PDB file of C-alpha atoms in Angstrom:
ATOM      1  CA  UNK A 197     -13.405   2.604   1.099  1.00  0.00           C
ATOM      2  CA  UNK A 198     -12.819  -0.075   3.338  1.00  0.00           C
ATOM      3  CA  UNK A 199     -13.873  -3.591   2.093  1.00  0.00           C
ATOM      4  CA  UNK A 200     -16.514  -6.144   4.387  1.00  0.00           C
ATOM      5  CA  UNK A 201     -14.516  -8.899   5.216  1.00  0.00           C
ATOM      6  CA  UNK A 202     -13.435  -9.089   8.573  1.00  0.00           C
ATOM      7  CA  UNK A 203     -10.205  -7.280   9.999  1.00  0.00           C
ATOM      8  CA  UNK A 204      -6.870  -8.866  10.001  1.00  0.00           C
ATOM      9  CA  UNK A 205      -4.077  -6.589  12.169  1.00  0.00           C
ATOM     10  CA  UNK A 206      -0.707  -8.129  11.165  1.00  0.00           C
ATOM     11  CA  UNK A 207       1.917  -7.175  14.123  1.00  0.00           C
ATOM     12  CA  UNK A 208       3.321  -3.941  12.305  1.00  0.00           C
ATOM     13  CA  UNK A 209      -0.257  -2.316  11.799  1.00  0.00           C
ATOM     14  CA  UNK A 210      -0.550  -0.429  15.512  1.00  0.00           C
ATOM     15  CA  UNK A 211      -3.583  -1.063  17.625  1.00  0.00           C
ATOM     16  CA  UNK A 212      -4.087   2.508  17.788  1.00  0.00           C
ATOM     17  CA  UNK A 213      -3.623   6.335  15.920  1.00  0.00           C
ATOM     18  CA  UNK A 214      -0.535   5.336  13.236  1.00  0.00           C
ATOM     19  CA  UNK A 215       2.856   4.541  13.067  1.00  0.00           C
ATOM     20  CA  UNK A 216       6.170   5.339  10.834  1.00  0.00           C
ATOM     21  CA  UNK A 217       7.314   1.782   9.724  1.00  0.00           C
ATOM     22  CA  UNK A 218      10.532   0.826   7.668  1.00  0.00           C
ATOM     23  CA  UNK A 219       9.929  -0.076   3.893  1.00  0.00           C
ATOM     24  CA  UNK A 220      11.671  -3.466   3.116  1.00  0.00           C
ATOM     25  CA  UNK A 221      10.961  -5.272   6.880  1.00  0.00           C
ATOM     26  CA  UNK A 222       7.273  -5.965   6.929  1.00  0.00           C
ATOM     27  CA  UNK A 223       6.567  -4.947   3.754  1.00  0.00           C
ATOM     28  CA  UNK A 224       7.515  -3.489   0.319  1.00  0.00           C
ATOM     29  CA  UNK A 225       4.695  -0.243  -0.927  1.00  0.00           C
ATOM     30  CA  UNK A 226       4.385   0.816  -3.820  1.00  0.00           C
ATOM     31  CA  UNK A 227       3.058   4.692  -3.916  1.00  0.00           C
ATOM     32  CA  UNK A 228       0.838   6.277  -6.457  1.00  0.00           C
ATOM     33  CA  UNK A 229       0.213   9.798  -6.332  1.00  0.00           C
ATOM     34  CA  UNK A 230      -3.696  11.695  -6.270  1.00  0.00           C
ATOM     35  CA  UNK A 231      -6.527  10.450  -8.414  1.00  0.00           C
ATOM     36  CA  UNK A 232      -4.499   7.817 -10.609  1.00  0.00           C
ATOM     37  CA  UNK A 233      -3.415   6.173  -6.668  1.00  0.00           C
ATOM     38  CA  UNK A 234      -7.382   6.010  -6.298  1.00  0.00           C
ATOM     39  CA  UNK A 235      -8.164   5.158  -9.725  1.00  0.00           C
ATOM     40  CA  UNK A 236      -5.615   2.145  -9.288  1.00  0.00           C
ATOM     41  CA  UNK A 237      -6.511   1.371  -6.048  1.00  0.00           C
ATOM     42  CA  UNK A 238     -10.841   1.135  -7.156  1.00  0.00           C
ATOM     43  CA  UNK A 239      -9.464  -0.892 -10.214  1.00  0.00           C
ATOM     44  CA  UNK A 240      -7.679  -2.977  -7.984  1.00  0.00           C
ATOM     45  CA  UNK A 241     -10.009  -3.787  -5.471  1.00  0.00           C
ATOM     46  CA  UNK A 242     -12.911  -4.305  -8.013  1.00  0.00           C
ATOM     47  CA  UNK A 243     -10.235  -7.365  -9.793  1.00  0.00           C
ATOM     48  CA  UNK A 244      -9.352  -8.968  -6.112  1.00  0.00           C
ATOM     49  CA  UNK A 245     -13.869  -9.331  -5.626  1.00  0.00           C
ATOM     50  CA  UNK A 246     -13.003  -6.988  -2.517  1.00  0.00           C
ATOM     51  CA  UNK A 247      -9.989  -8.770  -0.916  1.00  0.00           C
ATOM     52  CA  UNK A 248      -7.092  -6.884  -2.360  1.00  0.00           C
ATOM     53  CA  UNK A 249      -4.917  -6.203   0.219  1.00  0.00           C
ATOM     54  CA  UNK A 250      -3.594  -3.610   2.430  1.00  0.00           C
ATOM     55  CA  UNK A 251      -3.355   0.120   0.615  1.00  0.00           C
ATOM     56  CA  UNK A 252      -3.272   3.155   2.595  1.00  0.00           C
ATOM     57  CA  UNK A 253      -4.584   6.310   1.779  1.00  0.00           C
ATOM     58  CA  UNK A 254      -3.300   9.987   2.970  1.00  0.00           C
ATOM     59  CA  UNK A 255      -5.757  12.679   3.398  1.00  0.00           C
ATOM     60  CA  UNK A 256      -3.244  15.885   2.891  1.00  0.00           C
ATOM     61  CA  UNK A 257      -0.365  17.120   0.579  1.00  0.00           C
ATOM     62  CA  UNK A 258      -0.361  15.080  -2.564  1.00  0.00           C
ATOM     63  CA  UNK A 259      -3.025  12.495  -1.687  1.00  0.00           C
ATOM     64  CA  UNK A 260      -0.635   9.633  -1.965  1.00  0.00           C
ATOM     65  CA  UNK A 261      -1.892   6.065  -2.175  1.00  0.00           C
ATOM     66  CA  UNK A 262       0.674   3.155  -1.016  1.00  0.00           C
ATOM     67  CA  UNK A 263       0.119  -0.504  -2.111  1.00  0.00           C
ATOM     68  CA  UNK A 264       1.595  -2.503   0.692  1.00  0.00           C
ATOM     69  CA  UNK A 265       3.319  -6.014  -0.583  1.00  0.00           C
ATOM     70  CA  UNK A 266       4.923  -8.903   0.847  1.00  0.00           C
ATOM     71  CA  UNK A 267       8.894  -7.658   1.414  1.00  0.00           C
ATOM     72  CA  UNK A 268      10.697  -8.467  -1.672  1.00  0.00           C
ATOM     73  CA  UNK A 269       7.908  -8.523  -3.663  1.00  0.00           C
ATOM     74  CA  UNK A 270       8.626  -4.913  -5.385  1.00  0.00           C
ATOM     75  CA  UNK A 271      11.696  -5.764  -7.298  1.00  0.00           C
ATOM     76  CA  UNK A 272       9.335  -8.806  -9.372  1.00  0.00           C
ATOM     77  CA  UNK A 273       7.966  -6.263 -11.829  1.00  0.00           C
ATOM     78  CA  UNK A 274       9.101  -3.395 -13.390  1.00  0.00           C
ATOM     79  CA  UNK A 275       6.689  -0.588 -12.803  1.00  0.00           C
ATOM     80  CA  UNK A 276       5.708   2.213 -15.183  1.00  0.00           C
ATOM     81  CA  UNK A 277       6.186   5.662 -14.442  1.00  0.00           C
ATOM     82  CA  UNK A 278       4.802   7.397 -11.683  1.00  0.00           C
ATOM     83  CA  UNK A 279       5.230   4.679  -9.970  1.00  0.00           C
ATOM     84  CA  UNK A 280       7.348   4.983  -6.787  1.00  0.00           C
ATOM     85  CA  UNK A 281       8.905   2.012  -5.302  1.00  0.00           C
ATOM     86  CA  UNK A 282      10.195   1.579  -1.808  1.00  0.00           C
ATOM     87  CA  UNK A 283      11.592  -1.726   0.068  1.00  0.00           C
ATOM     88  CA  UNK A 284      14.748  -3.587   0.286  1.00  0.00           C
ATOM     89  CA  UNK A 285      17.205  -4.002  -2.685  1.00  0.00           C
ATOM     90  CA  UNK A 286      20.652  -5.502  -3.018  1.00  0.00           C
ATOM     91  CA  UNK A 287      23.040  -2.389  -2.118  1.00  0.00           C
ATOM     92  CA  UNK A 288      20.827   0.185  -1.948  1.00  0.00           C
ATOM     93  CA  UNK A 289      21.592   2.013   1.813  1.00  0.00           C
ATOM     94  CA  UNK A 290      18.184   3.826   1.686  1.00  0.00           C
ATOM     95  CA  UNK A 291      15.302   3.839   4.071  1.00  0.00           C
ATOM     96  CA  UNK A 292      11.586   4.924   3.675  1.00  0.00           C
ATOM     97  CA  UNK A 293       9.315   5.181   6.402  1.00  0.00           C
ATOM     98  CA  UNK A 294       5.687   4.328   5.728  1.00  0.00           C
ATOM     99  CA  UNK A 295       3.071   5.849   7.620  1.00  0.00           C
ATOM    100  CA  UNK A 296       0.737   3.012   9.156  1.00  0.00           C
ATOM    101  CA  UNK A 297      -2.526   3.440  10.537  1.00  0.00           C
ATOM    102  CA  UNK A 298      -4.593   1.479  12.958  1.00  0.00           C
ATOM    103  CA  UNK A 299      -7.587  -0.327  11.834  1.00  0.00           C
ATOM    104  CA  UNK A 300     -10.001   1.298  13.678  1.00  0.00           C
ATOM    105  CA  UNK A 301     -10.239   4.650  15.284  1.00  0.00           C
ATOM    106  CA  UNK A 302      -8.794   8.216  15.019  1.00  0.00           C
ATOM    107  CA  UNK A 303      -5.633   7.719  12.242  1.00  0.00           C
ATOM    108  CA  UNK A 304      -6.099  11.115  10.319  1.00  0.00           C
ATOM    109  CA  UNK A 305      -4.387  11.945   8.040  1.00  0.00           C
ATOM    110  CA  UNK A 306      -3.953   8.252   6.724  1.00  0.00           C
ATOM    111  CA  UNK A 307      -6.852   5.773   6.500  1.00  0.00           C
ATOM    112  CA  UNK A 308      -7.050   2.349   5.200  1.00  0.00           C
ATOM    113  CA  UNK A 309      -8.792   2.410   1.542  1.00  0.00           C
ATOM    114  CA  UNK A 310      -8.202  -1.507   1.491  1.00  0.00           C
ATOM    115  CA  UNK A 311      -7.623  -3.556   4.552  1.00  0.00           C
ATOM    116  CA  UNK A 312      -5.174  -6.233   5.476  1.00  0.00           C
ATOM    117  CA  UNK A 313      -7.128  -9.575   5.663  1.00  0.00           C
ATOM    118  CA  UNK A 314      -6.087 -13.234   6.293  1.00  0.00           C
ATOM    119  CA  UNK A 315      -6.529 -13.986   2.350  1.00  0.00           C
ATOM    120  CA  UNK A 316      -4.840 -10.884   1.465  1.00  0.00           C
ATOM    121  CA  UNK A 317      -2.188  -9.751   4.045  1.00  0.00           C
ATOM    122  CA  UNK A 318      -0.748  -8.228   1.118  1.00  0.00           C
ATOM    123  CA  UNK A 319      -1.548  -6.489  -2.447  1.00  0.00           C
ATOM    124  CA  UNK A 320      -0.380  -9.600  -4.661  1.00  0.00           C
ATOM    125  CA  UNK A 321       1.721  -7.543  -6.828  1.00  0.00           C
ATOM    126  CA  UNK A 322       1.392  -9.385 -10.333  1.00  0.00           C
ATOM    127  CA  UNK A 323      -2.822  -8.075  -9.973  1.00  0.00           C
ATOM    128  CA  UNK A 324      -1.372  -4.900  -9.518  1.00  0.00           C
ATOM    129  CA  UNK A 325       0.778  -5.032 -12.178  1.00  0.00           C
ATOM    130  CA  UNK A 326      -1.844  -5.864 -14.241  1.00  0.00           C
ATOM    131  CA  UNK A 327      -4.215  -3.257 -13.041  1.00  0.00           C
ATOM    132  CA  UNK A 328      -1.258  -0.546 -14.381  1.00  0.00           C
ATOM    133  CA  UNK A 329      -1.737  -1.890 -17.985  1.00  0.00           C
ATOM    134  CA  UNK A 330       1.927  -1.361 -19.950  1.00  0.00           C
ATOM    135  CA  UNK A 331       5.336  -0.468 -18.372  1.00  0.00           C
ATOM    136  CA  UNK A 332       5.502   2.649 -21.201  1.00  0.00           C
ATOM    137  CA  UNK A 333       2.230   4.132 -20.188  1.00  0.00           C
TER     138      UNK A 333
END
C-alpha cells in the first residue's frame, strides 16, 4: 500500500534496488512482526489521513514491518511487547542494519507500505504509540 502524495527520497533511501543502512544515523525503526506489523501499519496510516511516514515492508521469512523514525526518536516511548527497537542509545555498542528500498522499481523482497514524504519524512512516533494502545498489551 503505498499512499498518493507525491514521493519524497531522503539521501539514505537509494535511487535504485535496496540498501543495508545503519539503525541510529538516519533513522531509528521500530519492527513489528507478520499481520500485527500490517495491522499497525493500516491503523497507522488510516490516523496520519495517508501521510504517515516511511514503513517498510518485507515480503519473505517473518513478514517484518519496520516503522522508520527520526534518530533518537525510539528511546521517547516505551513500547509494548513485540515490539523491537533498533537505533542509537547511550552505551549500547550494537548495530542493526535496515534493509532500504528504492522508491520505485525492482526492490523485492522489501517494498515501501508507507512512503517517505516532505510532511512525513518520518513515522511521528507518539501516533504510533498511540496506534499500539497500552504498554502491557
Amino acid at each position: 500500500m503505498t499512499n498518493a502524495i507525491p514521493h519524497h527520497r531522503p539521501d539514505w533511501v537509494p535511487l535504485a534496488g535496496h540498501q543495508l543502512c545503519v539503525s541510529g544515523v538516519n533513522f531509528d525503526a521500530l519492527r513489528i512482526q507478520g499481520v500485527r506489523g500490517e495491522q499497525v501499519a493500516a491503523a497507522l496510516i488510516d490516523a496520519a489521513e495517508g501521510d504517515a511516514g516511511p514503513v517498510v515492508c518485507e515480503a519473505v521469512g517473518f513478514r517484518w514491518m519496520y516503522f522508520l523514525l527520526a534518530p533518537g526518536a525510539a528511546r521517547e516511548c516505551e513500547w509494548p511487547l513485540g515490539v523491537q527497537r533498533f537505533g542509537a542509545a547511550a552505551g549500547r555498542r550494537t548495530v542493526a542494519y535496515i534493509g532500504i528500498p528504492a522508491l520505485d522499481g525492482n526492490t523485492w523482497p522489501l517494498r515501501w507500505y508507507s512512503e517517505p514524504t516532505v510532511t512525513s519524512p518520518f513515522v511521528e512516533a507518539g501516533r504510533l504509540r498511540g496506534v499500539l494502545g497500552p504498554v502491557g498489551l
